[in-house]
mmCIF file of C-alpha atoms in Angstrom:
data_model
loop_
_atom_site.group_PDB
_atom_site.id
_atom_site.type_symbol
_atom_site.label_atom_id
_atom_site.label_comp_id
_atom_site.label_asym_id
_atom_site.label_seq_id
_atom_site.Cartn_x
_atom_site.Cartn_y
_atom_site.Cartn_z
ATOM 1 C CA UNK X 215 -24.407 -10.722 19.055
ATOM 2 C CA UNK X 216 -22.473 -11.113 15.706
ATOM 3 C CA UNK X 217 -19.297 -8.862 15.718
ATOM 4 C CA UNK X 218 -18.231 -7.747 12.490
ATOM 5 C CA UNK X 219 -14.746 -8.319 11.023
ATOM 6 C CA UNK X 220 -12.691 -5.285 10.129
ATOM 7 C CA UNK X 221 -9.287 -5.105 8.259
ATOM 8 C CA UNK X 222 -7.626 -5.251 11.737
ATOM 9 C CA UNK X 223 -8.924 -8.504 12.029
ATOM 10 C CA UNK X 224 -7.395 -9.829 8.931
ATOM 11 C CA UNK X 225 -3.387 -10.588 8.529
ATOM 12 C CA UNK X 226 -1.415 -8.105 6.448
ATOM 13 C CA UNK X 227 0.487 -11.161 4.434
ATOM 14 C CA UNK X 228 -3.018 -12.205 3.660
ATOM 15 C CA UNK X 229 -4.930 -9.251 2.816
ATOM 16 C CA UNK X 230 -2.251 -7.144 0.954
ATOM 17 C CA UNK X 231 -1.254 -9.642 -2.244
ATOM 18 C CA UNK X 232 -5.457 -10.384 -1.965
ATOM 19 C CA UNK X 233 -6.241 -7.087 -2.707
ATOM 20 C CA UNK X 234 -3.385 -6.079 -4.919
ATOM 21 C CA UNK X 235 -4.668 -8.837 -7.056
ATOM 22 C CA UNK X 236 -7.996 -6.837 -7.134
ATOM 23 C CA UNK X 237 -6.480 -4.129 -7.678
ATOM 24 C CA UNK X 238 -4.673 -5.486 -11.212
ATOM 25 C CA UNK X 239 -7.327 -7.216 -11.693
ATOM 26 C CA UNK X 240 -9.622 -4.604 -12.208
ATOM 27 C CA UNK X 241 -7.544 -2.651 -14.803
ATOM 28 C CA UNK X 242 -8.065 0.983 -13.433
ATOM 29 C CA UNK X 243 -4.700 1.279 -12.144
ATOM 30 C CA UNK X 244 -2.353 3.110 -14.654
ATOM 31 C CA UNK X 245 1.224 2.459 -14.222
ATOM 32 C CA UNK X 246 3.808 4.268 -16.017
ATOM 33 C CA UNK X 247 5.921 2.468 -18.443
ATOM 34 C CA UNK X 248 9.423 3.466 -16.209
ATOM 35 C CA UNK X 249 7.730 1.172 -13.280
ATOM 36 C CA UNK X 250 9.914 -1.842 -14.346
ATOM 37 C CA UNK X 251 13.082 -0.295 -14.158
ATOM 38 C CA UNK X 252 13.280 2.105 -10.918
ATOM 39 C CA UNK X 253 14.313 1.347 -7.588
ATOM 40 C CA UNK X 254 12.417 1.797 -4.872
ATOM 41 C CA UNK X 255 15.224 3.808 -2.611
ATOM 42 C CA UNK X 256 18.244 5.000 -2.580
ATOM 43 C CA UNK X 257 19.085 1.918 -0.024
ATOM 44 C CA UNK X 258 18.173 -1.121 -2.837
ATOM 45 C CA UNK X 259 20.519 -1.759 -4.802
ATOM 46 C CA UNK X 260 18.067 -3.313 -7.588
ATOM 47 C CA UNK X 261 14.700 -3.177 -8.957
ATOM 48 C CA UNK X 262 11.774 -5.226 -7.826
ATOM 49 C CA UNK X 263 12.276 -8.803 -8.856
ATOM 50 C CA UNK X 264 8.167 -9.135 -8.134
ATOM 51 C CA UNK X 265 6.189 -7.554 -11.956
ATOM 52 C CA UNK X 266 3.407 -6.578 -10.115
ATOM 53 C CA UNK X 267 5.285 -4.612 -7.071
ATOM 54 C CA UNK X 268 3.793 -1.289 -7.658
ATOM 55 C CA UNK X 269 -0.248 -3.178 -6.727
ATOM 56 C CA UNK X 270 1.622 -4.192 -3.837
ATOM 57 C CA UNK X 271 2.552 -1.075 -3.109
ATOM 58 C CA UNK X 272 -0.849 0.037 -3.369
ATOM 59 C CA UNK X 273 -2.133 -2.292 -1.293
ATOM 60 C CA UNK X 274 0.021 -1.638 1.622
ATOM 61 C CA UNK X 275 -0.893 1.914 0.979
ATOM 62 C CA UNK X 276 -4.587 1.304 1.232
ATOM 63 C CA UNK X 277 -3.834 -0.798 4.842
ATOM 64 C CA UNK X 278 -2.012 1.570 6.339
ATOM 65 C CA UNK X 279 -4.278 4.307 5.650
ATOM 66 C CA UNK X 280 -7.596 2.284 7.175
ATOM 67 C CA UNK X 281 -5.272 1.341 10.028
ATOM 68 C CA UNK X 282 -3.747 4.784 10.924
ATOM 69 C CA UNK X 283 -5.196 7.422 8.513
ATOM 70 C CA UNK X 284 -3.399 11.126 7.624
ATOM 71 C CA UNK X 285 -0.417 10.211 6.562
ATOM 72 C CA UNK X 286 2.148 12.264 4.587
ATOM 73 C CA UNK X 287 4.595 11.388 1.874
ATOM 74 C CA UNK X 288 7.214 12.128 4.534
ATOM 75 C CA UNK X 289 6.473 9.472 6.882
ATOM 76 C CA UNK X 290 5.175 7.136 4.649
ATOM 77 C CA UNK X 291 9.334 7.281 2.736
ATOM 78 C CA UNK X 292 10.098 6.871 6.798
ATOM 79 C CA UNK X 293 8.613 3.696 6.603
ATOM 80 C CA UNK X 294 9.291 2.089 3.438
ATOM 81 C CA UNK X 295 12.825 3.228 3.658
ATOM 82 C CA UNK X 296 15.606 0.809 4.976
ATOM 83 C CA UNK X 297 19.388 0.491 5.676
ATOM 84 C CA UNK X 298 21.606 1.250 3.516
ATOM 85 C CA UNK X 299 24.835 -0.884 3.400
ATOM 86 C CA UNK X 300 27.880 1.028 2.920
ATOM 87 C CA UNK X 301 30.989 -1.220 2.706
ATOM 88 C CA UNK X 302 32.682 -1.283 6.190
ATOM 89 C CA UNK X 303 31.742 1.857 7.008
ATOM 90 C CA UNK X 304 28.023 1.800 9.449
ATOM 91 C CA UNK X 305 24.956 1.408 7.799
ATOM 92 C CA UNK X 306 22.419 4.459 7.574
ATOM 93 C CA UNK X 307 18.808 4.801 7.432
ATOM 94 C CA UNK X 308 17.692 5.645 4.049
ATOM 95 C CA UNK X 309 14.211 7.076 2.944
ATOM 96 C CA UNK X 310 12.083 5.446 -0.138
ATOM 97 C CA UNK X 311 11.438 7.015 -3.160
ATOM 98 C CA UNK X 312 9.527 9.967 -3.115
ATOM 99 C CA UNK X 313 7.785 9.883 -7.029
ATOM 100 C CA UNK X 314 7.011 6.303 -6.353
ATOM 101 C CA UNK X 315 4.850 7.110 -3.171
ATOM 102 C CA UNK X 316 3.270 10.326 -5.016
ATOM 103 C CA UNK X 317 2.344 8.654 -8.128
ATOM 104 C CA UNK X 318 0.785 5.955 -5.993
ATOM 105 C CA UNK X 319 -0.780 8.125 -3.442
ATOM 106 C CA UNK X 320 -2.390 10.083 -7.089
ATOM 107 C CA UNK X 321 -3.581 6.511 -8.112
ATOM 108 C CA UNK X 322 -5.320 5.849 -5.172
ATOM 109 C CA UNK X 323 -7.279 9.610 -5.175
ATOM 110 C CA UNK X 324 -8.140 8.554 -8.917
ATOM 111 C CA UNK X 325 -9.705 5.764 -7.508
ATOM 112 C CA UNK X 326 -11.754 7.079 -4.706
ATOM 113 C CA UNK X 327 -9.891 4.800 -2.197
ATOM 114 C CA UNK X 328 -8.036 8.425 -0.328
ATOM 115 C CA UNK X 329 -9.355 11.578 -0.378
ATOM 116 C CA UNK X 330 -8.012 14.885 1.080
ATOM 117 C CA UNK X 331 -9.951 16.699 3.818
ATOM 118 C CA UNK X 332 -10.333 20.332 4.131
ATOM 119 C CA UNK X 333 -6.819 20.926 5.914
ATOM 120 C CA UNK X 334 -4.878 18.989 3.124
ATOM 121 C CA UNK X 335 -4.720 15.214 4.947
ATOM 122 C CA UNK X 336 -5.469 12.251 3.581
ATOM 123 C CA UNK X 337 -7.813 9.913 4.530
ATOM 124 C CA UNK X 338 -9.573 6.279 3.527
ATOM 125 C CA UNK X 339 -13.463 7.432 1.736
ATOM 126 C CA UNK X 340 -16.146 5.936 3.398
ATOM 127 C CA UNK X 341 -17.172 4.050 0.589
ATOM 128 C CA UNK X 342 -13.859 2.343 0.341
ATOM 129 C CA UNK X 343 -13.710 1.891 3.901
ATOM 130 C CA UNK X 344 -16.987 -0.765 3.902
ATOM 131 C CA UNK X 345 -15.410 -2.286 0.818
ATOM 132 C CA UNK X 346 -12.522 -3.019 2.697
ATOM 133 C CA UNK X 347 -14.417 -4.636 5.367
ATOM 134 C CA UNK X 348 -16.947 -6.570 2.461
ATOM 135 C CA UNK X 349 -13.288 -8.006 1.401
ATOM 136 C CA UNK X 350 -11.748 -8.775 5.093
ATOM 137 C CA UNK X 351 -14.869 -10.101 6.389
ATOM 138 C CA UNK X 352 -15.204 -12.874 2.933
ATOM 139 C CA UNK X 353 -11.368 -13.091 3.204
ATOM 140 C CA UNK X 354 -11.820 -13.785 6.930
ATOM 141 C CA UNK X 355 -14.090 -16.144 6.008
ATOM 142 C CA UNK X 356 -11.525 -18.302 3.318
ATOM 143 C CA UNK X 357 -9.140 -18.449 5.680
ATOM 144 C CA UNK X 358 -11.237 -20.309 8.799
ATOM 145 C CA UNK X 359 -12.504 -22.569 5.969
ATOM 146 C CA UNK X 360 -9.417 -23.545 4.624
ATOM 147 C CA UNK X 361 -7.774 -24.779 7.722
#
């Protein structure tokens, strides 16, 4: 019997720049023109070096969502937050940007890849769901082949 290969199956530091290349690639993705020049938290102290950040972003969205599911914009700023380095005073933990999680979160609903459920959470659509596993299972593939 043939088991089929999921997301889970497949690496994040594979699967995340492979689909936010799909993701630019395909040229439904609207990014605002402000994207270049905003931090990501009050904890960085720059920009993104990486142009095409905000796909990554979207991608990492996408993952956790198929992983965990109903996720808020609360907890998701939990976890892309960091430490913020304060001189010799202690460090403190910092949440991400808000507007940057929203506007993604909105990109993805455009899209078809989230959806909201009758009680407001979000969750992966079905459809995107087996397209996800279409793309682990021929990235799955790539990566036993190339070794």
């Amino acid at each position: 019997m043939k088991s089929s290969i999921t997301l889970k199956d497949i690496p994040s530091s594979s699967f995340i720049p492979a689909y936010a290349d799909y993701l630019k690639r395909s040229g439904q993705v609207e990014t605002p023109s402000w994207l270049d020049m905003v931090k990501t938290g009050a904890h960085k102290t720059y920009s993104p070096k990486n142009p095409s950040w905000f796909f990554l972003r979207l991608a990492s969205l996408v993952r956790k969502f198929y992983i965990k599911g109903g996720k808020g914009v609360g907890s998701l700023r939990k976890e892309y937050g960091g430490k913020k380095r304060r001189g010799a005073r202690p460090s403190k933990k910092k949440k991400a940007s808000g507007k940057i999680i929203r506007l993604a979160l909105c990109e993805l609903q455009k899209l078809g890849i989230i959806e909201k459920n009758s009680r407001g959470i979000r969750k992966i659509t079905r459809k995107a769901q087996q397209d996800m596993d279409v793309r682990s299972g021929k990235l799955h593939f790539l990566l036993n082949t190339s070794q």
